[in-house]
PDB file of C-alpha atoms in Angstrom:
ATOM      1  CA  UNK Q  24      99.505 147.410 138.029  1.00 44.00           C
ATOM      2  CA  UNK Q  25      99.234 146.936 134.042  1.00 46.00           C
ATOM      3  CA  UNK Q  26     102.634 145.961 134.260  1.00 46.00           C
ATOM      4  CA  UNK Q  27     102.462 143.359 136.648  1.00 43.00           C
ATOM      5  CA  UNK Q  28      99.279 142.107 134.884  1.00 44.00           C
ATOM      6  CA  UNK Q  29     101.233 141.750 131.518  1.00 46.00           C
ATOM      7  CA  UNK Q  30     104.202 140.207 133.106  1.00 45.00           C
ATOM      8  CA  UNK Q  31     101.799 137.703 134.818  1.00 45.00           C
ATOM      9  CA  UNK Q  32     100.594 136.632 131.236  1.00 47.00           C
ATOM     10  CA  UNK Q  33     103.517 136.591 129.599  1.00 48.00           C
ATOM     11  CA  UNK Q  34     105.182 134.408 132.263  1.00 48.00           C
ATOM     12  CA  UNK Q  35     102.331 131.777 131.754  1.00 48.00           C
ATOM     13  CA  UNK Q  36     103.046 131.872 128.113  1.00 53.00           C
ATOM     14  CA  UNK Q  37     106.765 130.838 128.241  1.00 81.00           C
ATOM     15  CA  UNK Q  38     105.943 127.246 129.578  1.00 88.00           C
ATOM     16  CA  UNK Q  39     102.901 125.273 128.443  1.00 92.00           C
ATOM     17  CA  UNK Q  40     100.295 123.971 129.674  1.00 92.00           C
ATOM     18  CA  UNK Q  41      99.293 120.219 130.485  1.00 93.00           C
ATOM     19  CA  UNK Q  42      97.771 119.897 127.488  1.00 94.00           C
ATOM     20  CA  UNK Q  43      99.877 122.093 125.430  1.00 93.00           C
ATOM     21  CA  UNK Q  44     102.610 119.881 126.492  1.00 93.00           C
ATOM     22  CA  UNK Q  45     101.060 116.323 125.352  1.00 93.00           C
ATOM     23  CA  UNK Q  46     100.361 117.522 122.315  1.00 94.00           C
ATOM     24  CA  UNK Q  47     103.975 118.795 121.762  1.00 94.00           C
ATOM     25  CA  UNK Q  48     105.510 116.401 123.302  1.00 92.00           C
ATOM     26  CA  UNK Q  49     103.463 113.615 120.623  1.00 90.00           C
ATOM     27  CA  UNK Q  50     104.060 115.669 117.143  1.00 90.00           C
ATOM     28  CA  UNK Q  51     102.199 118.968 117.644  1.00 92.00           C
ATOM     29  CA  UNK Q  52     103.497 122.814 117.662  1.00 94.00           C
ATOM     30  CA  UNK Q  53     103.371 125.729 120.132  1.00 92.00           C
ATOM     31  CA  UNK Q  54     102.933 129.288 119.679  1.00 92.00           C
ATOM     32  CA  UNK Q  55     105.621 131.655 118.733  1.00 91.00           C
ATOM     33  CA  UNK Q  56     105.609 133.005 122.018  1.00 91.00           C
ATOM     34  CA  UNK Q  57     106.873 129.982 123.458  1.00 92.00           C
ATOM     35  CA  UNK Q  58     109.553 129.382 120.905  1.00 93.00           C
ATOM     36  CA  UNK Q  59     112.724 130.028 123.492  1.00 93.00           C
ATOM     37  CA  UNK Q  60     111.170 127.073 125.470  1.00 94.00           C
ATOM     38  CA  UNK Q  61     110.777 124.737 122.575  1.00 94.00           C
ATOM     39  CA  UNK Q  62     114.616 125.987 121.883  1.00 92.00           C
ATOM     40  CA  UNK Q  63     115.939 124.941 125.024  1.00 92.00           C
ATOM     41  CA  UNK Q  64     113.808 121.571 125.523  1.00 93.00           C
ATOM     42  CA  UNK Q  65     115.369 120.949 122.070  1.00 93.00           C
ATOM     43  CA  UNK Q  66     118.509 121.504 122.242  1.00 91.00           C
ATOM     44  CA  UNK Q  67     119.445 122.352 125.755  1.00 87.00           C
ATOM     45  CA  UNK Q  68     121.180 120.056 128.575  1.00 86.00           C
ATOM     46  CA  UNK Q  69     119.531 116.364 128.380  1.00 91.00           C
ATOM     47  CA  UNK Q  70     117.492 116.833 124.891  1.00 92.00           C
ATOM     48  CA  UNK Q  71     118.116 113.463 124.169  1.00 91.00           C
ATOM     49  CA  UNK Q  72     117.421 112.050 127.610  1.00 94.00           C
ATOM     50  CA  UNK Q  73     113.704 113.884 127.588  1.00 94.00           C
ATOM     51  CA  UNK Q  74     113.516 112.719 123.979  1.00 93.00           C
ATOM     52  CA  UNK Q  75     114.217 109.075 124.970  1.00 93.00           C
ATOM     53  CA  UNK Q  76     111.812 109.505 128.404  1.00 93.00           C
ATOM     54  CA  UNK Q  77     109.310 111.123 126.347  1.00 92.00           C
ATOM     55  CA  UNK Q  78     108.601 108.706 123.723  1.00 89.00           C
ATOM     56  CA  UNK Q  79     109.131 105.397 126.331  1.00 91.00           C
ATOM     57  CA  UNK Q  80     106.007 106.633 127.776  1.00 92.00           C
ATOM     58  CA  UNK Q  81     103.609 104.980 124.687  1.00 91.00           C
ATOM     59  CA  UNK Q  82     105.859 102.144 124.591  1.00 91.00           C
ATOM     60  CA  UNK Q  83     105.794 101.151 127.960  1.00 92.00           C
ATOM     61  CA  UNK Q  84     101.924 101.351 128.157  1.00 93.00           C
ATOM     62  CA  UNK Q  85     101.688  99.385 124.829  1.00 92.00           C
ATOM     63  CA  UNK Q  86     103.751  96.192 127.008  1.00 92.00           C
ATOM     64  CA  UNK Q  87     102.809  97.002 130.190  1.00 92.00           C
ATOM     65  CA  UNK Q  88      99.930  94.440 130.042  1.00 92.00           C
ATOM     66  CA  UNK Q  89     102.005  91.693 128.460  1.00 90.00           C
ATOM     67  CA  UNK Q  90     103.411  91.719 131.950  1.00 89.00           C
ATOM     68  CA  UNK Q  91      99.816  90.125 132.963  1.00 91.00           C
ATOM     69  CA  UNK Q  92      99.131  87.584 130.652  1.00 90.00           C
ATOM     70  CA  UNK Q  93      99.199  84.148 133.044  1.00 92.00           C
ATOM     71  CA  UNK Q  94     102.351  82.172 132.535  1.00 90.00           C
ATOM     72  CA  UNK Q  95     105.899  82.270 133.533  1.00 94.00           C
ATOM     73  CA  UNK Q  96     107.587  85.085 134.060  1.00 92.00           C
ATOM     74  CA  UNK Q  97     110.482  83.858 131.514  1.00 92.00           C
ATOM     75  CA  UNK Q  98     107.657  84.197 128.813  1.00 92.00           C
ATOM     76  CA  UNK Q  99     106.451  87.255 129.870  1.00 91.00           C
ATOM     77  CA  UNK Q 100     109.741  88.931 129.774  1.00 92.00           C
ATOM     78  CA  UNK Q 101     110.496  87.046 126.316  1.00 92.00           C
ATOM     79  CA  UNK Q 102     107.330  88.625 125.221  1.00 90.00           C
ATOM     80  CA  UNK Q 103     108.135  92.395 126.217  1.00 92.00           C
ATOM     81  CA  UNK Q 104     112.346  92.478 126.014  1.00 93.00           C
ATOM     82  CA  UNK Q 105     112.426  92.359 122.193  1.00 94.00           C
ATOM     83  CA  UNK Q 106     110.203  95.412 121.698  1.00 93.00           C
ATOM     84  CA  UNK Q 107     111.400  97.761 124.507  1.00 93.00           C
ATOM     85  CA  UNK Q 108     114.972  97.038 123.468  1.00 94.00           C
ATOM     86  CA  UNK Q 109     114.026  98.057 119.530  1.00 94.00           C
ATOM     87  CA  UNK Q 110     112.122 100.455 121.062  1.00 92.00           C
ATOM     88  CA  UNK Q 111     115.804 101.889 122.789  1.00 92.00           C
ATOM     89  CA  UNK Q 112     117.930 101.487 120.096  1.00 94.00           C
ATOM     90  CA  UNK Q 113     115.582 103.285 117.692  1.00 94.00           C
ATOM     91  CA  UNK Q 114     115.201 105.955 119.767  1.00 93.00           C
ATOM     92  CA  UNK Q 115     118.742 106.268 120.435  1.00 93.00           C
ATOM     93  CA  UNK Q 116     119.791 106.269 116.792  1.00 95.00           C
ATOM     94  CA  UNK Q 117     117.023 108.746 115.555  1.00 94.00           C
ATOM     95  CA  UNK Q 118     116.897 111.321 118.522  1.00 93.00           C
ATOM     96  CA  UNK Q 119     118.881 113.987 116.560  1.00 92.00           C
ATOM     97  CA  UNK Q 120     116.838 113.478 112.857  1.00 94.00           C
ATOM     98  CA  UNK Q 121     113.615 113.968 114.948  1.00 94.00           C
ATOM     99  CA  UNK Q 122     114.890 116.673 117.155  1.00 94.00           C
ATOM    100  CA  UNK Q 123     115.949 118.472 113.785  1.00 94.00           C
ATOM    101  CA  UNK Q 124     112.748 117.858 112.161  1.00 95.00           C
ATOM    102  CA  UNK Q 125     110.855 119.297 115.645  1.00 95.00           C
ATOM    103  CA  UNK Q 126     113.481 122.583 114.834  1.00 94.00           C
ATOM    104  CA  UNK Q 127     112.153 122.691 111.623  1.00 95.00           C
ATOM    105  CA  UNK Q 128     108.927 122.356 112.378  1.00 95.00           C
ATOM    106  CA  UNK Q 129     108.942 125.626 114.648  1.00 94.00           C
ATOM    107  CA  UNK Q 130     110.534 127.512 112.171  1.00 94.00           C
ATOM    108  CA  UNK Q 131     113.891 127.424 114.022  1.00 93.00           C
ATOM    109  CA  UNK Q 132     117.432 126.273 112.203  1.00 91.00           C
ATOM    110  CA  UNK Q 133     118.300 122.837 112.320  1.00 91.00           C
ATOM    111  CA  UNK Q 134     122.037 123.297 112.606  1.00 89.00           C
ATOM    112  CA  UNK Q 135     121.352 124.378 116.350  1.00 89.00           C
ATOM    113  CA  UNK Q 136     122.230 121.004 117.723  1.00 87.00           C
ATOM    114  CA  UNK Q 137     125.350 121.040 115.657  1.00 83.00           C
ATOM    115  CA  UNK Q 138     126.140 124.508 116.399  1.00 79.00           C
ATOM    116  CA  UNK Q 139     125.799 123.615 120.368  1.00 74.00           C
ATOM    117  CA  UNK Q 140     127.897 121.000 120.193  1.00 76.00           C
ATOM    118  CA  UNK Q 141     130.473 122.462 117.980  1.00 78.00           C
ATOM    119  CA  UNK Q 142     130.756 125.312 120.500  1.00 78.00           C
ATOM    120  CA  UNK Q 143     130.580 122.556 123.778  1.00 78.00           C
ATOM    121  CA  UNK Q 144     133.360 120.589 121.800  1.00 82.00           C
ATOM    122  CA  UNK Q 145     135.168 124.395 120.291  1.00 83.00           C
ATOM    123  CA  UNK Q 146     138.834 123.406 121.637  1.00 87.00           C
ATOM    124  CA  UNK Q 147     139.089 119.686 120.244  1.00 87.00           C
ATOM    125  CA  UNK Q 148     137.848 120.749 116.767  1.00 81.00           C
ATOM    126  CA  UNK Q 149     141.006 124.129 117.163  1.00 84.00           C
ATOM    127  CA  UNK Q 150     143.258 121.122 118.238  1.00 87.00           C
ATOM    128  CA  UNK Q 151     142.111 119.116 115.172  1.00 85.00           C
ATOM    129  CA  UNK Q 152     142.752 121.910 112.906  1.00 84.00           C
ATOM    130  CA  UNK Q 153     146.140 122.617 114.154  1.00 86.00           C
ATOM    131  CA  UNK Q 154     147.093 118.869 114.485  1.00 87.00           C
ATOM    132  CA  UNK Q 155     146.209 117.368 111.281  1.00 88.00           C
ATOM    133  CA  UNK Q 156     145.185 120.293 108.804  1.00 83.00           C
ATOM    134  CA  UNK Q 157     148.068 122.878 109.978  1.00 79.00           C
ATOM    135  CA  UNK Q 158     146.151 125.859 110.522  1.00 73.00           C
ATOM    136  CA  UNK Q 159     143.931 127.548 113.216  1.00 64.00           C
ATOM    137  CA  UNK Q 160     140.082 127.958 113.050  1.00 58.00           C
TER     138      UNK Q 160
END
């Protein structure tokens, strides 16, 4: 029954909570315990896409109510298309420094999302060695 108890806890551990997760998800760090989760929502399969979703959230609420200011909707779109698209392209073009700095800042090694990718990617980097630099990896 201990067992089941302890498993029970430790399961609840692995993800966080509601407000565990805001705060990560805006800048702040989780326990150790939960560092395999923080792994794998860093680095796993659509990082970048939760990355992107994640931090379109303040954005979006910062325009939203340009949407309701009285006028045309030409202007209103005017108004909010400039900063959503900076918004994008920002968040595009810094997703991996801030995903390495959120590595870092759980004690874990930055190289991961290199490392994934190098090992998603192995056979076209042993192709590029063999090709141009005449020798195997």
């Amino acid at each position: 029954m201990a067992t089941l108890m302890d498993h029970a806890a430790t399961q609840r551990q692995v993800r966080p909570g509601p407000w565990q997760y805001v705060k990560y998800a805006y800048g702040g760090r989780l326990p150790q315990s939960m560092i395999e989760w923080v792994t794998d929502d860093l680095v796993g399969p659509r990082a970048s896409v939760r990355m992107v979703v994640r931090w379109a959230i303040p954005c979006v609420l910062l325009v939203l109510p340009m949407l309701f200011v009285p006028g045309p909707i030409g202007v209103r779109i005017t108004m909010t298309m400039p900063i959503l698209l900076s918004y994008l392209f920002f968040s595009i073009a810094l997703n991996r420094v801030y995903r390495r700095y959120r590595l870092v800042q759980h004690g874990l090694d930055p190289e991961l999302i290199n490392k994934l990718e190098r090992e998603r990617n192995s056979d076209m980097y042993d192709e590029y060695f063999r090709k141009y630099r005449g020798q195997s990896r």
